[in-house]
Coordinates of C-alpha atoms in Angstrom, one line a residue:
X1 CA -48.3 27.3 -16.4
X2 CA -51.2 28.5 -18.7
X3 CA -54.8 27.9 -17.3
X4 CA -57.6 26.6 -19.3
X5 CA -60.5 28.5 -18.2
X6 CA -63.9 26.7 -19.2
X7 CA -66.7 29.7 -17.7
X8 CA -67.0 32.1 -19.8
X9 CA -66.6 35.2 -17.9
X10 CA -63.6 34.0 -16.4
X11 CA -61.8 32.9 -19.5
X12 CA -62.5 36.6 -21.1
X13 CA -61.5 38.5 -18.2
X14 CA -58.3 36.8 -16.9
X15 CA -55.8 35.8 -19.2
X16 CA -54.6 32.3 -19.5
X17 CA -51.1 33.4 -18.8
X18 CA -52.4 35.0 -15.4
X19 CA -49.3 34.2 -12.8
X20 CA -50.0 37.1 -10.5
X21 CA -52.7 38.3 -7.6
X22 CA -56.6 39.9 -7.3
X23 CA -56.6 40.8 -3.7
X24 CA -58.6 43.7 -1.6
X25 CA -58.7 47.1 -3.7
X26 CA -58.2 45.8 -6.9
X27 CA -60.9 46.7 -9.6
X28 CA -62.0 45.8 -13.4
X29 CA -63.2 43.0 -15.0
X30 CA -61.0 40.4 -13.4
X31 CA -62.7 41.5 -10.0
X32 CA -66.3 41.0 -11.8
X33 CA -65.4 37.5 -13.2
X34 CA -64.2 36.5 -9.9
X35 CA -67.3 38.0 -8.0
X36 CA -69.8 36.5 -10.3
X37 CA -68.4 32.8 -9.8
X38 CA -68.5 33.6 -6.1
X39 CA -72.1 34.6 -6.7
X40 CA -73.4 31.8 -8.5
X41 CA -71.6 29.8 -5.7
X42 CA -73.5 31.0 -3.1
X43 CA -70.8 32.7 -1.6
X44 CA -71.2 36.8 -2.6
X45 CA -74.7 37.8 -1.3
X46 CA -73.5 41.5 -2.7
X47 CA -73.4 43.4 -6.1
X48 CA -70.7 42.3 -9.2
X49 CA -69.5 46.1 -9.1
X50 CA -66.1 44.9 -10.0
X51 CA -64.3 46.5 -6.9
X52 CA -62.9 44.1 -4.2
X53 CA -63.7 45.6 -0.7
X54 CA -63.9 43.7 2.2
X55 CA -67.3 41.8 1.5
X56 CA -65.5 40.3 -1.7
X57 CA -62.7 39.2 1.0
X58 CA -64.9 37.6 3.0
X59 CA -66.1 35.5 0.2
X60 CA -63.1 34.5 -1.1
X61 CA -62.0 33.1 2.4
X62 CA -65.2 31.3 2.7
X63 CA -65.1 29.7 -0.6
X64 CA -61.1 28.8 0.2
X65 CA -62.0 27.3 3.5
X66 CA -64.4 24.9 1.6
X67 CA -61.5 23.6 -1.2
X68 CA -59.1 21.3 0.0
X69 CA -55.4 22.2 -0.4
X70 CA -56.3 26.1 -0.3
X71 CA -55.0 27.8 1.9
X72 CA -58.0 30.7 3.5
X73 CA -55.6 34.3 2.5
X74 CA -58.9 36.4 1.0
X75 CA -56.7 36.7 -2.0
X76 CA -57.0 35.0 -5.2
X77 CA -53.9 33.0 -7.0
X78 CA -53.7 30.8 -9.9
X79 CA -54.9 27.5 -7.4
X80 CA -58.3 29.8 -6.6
X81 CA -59.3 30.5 -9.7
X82 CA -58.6 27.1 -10.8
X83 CA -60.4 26.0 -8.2
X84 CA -63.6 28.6 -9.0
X85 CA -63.5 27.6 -12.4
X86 CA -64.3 24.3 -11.4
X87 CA -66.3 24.3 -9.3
X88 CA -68.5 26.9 -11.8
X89 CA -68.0 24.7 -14.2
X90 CA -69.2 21.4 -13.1
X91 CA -72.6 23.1 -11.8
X92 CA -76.0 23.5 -13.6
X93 CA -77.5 26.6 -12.0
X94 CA -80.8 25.8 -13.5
X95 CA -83.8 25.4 -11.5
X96 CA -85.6 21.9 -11.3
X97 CA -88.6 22.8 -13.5
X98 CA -86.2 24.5 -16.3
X99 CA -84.2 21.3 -16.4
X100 CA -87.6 19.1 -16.5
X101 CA -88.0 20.7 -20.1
X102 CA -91.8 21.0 -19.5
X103 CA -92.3 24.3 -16.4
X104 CA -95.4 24.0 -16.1
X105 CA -96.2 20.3 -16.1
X106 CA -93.0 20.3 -13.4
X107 CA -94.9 23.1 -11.4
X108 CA -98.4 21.5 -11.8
X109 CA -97.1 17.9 -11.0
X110 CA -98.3 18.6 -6.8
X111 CA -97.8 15.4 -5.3
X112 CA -94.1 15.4 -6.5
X113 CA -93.4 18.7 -5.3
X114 CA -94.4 17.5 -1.7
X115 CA -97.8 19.3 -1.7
X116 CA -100.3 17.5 1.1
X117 CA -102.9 16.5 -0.4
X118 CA -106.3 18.8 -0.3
X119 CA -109.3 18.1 1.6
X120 CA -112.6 19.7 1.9
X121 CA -115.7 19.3 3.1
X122 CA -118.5 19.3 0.7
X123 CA -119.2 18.5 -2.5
X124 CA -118.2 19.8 -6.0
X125 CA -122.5 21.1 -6.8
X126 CA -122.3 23.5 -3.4
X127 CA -118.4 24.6 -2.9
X128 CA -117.3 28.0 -4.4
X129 CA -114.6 30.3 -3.5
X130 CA -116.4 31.8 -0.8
X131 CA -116.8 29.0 1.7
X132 CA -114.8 28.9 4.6
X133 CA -113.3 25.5 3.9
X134 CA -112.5 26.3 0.3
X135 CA -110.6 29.8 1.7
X136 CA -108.9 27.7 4.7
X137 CA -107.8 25.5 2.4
X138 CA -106.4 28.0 -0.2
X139 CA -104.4 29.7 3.0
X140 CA -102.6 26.5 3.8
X141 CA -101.6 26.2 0.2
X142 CA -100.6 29.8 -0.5
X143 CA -98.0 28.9 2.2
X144 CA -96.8 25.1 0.9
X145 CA -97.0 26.2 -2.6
X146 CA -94.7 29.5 -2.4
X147 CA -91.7 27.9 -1.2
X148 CA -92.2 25.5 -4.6
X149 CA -92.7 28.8 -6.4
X150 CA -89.2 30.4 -4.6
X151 CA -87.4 26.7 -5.4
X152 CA -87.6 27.3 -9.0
X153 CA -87.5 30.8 -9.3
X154 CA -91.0 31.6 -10.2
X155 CA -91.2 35.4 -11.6
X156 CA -93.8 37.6 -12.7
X157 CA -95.4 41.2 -12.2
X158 CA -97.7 41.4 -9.3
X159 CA -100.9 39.8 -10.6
X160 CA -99.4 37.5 -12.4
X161 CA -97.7 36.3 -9.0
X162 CA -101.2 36.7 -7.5
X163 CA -102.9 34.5 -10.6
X164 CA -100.7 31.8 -10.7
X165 CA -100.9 30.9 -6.8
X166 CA -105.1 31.3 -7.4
X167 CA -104.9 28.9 -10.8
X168 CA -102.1 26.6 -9.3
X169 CA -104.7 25.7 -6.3
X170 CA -107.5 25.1 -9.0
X171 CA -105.6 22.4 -10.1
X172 CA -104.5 20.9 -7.4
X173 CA -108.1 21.3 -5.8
X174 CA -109.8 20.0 -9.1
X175 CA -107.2 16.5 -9.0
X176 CA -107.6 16.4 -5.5
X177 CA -111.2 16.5 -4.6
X178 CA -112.6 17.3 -8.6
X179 CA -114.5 20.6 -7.0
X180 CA -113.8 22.9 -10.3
X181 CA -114.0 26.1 -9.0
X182 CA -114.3 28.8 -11.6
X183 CA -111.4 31.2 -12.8
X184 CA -112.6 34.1 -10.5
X185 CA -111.0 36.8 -12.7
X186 CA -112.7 35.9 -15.8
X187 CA -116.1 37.0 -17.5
X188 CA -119.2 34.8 -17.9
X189 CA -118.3 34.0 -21.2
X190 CA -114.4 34.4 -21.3
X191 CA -112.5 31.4 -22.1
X192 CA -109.6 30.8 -20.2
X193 CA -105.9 31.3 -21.6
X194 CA -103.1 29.6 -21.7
X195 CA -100.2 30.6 -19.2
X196 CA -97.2 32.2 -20.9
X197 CA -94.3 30.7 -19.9
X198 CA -90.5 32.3 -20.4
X199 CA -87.3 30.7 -19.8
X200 CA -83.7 31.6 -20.3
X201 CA -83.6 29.5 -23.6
X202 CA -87.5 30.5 -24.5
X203 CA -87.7 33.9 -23.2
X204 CA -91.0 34.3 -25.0
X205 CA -90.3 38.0 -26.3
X206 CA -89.5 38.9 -22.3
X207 CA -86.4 40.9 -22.1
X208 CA -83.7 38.8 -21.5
X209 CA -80.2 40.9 -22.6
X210 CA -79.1 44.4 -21.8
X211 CA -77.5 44.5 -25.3
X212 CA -80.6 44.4 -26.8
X213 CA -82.4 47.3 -25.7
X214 CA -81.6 50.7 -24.7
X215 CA -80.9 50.9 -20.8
X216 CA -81.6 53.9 -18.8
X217 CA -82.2 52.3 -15.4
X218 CA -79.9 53.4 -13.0
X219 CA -80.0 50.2 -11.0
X220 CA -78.3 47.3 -13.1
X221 CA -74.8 48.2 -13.2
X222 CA -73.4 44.9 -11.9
X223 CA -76.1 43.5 -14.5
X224 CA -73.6 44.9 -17.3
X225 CA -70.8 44.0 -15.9
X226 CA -71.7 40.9 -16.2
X227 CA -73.5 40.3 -19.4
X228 CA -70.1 42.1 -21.3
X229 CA -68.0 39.4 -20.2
X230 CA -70.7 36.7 -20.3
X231 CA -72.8 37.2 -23.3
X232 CA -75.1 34.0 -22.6
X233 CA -76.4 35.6 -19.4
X234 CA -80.0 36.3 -19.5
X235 CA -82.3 38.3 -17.5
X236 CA -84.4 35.6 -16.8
X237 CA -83.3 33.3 -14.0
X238 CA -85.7 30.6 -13.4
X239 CA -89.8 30.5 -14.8
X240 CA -91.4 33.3 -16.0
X241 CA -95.4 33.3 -15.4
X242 CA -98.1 35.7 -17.6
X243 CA -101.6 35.2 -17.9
X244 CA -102.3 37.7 -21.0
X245 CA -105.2 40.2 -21.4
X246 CA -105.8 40.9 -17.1
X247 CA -104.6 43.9 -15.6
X248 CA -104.1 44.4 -11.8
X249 CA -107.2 46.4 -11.7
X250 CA -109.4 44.0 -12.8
X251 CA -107.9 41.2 -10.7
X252 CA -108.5 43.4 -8.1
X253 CA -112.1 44.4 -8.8
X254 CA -112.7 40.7 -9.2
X255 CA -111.9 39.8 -5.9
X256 CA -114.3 40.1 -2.4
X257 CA -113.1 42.8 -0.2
X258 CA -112.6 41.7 3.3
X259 CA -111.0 45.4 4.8
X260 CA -111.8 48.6 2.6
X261 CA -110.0 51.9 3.0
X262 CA -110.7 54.4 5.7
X263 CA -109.2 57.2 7.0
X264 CA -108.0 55.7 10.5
X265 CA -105.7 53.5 8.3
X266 CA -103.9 56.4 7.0
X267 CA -100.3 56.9 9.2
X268 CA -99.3 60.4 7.9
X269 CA -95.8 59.5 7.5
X270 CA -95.5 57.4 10.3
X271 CA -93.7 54.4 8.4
X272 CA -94.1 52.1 11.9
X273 CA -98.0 52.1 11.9
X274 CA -99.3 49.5 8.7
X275 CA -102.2 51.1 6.8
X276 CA -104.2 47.7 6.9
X277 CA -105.5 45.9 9.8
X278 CA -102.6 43.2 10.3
X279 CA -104.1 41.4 13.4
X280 CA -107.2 40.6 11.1
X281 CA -105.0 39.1 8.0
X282 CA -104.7 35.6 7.3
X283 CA -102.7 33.6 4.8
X284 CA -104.4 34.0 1.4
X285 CA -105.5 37.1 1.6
X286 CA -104.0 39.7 -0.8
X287 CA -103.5 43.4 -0.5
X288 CA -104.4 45.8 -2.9
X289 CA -103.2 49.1 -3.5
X290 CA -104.0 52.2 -5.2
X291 CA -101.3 54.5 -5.6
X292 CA -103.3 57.4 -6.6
X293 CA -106.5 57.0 -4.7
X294 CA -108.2 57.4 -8.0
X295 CA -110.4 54.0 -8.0
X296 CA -107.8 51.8 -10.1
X297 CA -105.6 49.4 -8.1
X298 CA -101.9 49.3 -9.2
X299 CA -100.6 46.5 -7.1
X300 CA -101.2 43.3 -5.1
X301 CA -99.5 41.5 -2.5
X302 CA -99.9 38.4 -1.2
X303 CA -100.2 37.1 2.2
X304 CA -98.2 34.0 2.6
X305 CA -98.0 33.5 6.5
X306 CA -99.1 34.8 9.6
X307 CA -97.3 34.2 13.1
X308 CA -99.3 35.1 16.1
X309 CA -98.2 35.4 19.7
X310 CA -99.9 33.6 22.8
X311 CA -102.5 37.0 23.0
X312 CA -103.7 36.2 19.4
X313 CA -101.7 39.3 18.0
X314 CA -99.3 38.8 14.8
X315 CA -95.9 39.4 15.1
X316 CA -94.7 38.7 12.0
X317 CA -95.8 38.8 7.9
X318 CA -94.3 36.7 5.2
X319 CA -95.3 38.2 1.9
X320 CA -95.2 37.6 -1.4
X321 CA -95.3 40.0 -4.1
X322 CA -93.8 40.5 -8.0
X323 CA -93.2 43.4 -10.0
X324 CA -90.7 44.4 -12.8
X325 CA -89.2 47.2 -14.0
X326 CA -89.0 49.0 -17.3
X327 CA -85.4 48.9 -18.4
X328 CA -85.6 51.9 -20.4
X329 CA -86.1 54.5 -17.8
X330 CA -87.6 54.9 -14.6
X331 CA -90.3 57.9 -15.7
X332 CA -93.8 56.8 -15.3
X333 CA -94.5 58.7 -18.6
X334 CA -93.0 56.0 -20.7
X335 CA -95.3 53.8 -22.8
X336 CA -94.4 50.4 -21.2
X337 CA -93.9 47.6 -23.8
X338 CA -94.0 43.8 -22.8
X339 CA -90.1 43.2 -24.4
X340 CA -88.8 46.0 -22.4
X341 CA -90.1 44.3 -18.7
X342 CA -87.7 42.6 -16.4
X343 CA -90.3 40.9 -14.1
X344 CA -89.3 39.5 -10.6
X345 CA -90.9 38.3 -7.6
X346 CA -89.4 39.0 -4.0
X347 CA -90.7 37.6 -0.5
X348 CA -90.6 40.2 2.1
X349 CA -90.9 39.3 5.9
X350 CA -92.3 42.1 8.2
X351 CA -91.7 41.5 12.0
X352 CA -94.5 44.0 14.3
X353 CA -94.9 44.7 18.1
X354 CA -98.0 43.4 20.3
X355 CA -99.4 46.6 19.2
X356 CA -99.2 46.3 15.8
X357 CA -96.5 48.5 15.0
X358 CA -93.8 47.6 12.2
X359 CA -90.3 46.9 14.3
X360 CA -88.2 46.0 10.7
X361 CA -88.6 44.4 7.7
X362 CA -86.3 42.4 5.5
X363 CA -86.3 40.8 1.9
X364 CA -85.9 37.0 2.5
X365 CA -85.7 35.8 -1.2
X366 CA -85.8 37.3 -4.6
X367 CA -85.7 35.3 -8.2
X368 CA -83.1 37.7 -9.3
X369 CA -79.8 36.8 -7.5
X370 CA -78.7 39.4 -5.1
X371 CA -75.2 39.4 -6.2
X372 CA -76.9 41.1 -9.9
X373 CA -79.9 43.6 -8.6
X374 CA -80.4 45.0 -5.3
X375 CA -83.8 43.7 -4.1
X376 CA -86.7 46.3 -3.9
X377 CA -89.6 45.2 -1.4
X378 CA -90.0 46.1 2.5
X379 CA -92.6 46.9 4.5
X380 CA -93.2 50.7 3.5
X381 CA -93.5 49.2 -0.6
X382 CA -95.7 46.4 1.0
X383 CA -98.2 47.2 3.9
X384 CA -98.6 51.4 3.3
X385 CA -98.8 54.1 0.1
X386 CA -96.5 56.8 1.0
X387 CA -98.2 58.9 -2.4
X388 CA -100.8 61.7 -1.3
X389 CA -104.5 59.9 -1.8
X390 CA -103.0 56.5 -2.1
X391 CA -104.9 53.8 -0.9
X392 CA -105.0 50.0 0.1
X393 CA -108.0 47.5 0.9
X394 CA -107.7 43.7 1.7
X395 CA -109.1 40.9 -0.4
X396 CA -109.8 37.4 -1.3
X397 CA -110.7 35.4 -4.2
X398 CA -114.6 35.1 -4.2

């Protein structure tokens, strides 16, 4: 009995005729289609490599124990990919403000994302991003506001990530309270731009396909895998955010420093001791650093959320961070062009002793799906600059 395969990677990979087995130890494209289905499923939290080791297994039996009538063997029949193709099928992996049709207006629409509403004290003539109200209320924001950000897949490099959160609580502030504080990164007499926004179906010029561009990163193999059997894949999995014409130098230099560099913060190696003052950071606050120690800031992460212990001391980070990478190469000498970016965004939570020492970190969410790109961030990327001369200070929007 033939089988009628409606996802695409499954119906190029396995033939219609298929009457046999993909169990532990098989390889190919068959074990890639079946992988990717699992992965889109929820059920393969590892790489499409196309080889079917144990961690394929596992999945396999979970999905199985979930499908009526199937019996949980870790190996897939005709009945299991039937009942992967339907279940692929029949499911719209796209995120809430993609399926909207408008992104922005989705993401900007605060009251139906479930956003408490913001309150200050003050008026709109004598609030500005330095009062403690305005940054207290920014902090409890940064944290609401991220988890609507990871919902729909929200990507970017690092200060884009670090813009949009600033702009997003503009607008919220502005309906809420109608203070109008100013764009902070912005000259006296720069107009603002309009947001950039890429999508699968609008990618906008962002890189989206691996056949359209020479590849020389050594770190998307399951990415390929994948896009030869399924063509329509693209590179961008939920909303893509730029804010043209600001680098992360200038969105650093147009911030107040709270913590500035100094040579106690340096940990010589030691990748346990953070080279910022933790126990002083708060949600909101963003962390700059310099990779070369030669005045010009390279990256930001943001501070989401800070748990503290009964003696006041934090114990653990959440942070929030995006990057991308140059699908090219990974040399630092090449000219980077925007078509050639695949920008992401990653949340890394950092867990710390009562002395303020790191005890592990861990990626809790990325935009691109773990079972496609290994995920990049920790602690060592996040809270330290492991380059001779680097360095790192601690900011807010002023």
């Amino acid at each position: 009995m033939s089988i009628s395969f409606k996802d695409t990677a499954l119906a190029k990979a396995i033939p219609s005729n298929f009457a046999s087995f993909i169990r532990r130890g098989a390889r190919g494209n068959q074990v890639v289609a079946v992988q990717y289905a699992l992965g889109r499923l929820g059920y393969l939290d590892d790489l499409c490599d196309g080889s079917f080791g144990p961690i394929t297994e596992r999945a396999v039996r979970a999905f199985q124990s979930d499908i009526s009538g199937i019996a949980e063997t870790g190996v897939i029949n005709v009945d299991t990919l039937k009942a992967l193709d339907n279940a692929v099928s029949r499911e719209d992996f796209r995120v809430p403000a993609v399926k909207s049709g408008d992104p922005m207006a989705y993401l900007s629409d605060f009251r139906a994302r479930g956003l408490p509403v913001v309150y200050v004290e003050g008026s709109e003539e004598n609030l500005t991003w330095d009062h403690a109200v305005i940054q207290a209320a920014y902090g409890r924001f940064v944290a609401d506001y991220w988890e609507v950000m990871k919902a729909n897949r929200v990507e970017g490099d690092c200060k884009n990530i670090a813009l949009f959160l600033m702009d997003q609580f503009r607008k919220q502030l502005k309906q809420d309270t109608l203070v109008d504080l100013p764009h902070p990164a912005l000259g006296v007499n720069e107009d603002e731009k309009t947001w950039i926004v890429a999508t699968a179906d609008k990618t906008t010029g962002l890189f989206s396909h691996l056949d359209k561009l020479r590849v020389g990163r050594y770190d998307y193999p399951a990415m390929k895998k994948v896009q030869n059997l399924d063509k329509n894949h693209s590179m961008i999995y939920g909303v893509n955010v730029h804010y043209p014409e600001i680098s992360t130098d200038r969105v650093a230099k147009s911030t107040r420093r709270i913590f500035d560099w100094e040579p106690a913060y340096e940990n010589y190696g030691d990748t346990s001791k953070p080279e910022v003052p933790v126990n002083q950071l708060a949600p909101g606050d963003m962390i700059f650093i310099d990779h070369t120690g030669n005045g010009s800031y390279d990256h930001t992460v943001n501070v989401i959320k800070v748990t503290r212990d009964s003696n006041n001391r934090v114990r653990q980070l959440t942070l929030g961070m995006g990057s991308y990478d140059d699908m090219r190469d990974n040399s630092s000498a090449t000219i980077v062009t925007y078509n050639a970016l695949n920008p992401y965004s990653e949340e890394v939570i950092v867990d710390l002793d009562s002395n303020g020492l790191i005890t592990g970190s861990r990626v809790s969410y990325s935009s691109e799906p773990t079972y496609l790109v290994k995920t990049r961030y920790r602690a060592v990327t996040s809270l330290m600059e492991r380059k001779p001369g680097g360095k790192l200070m601690v900011c807010r929007w002023s």
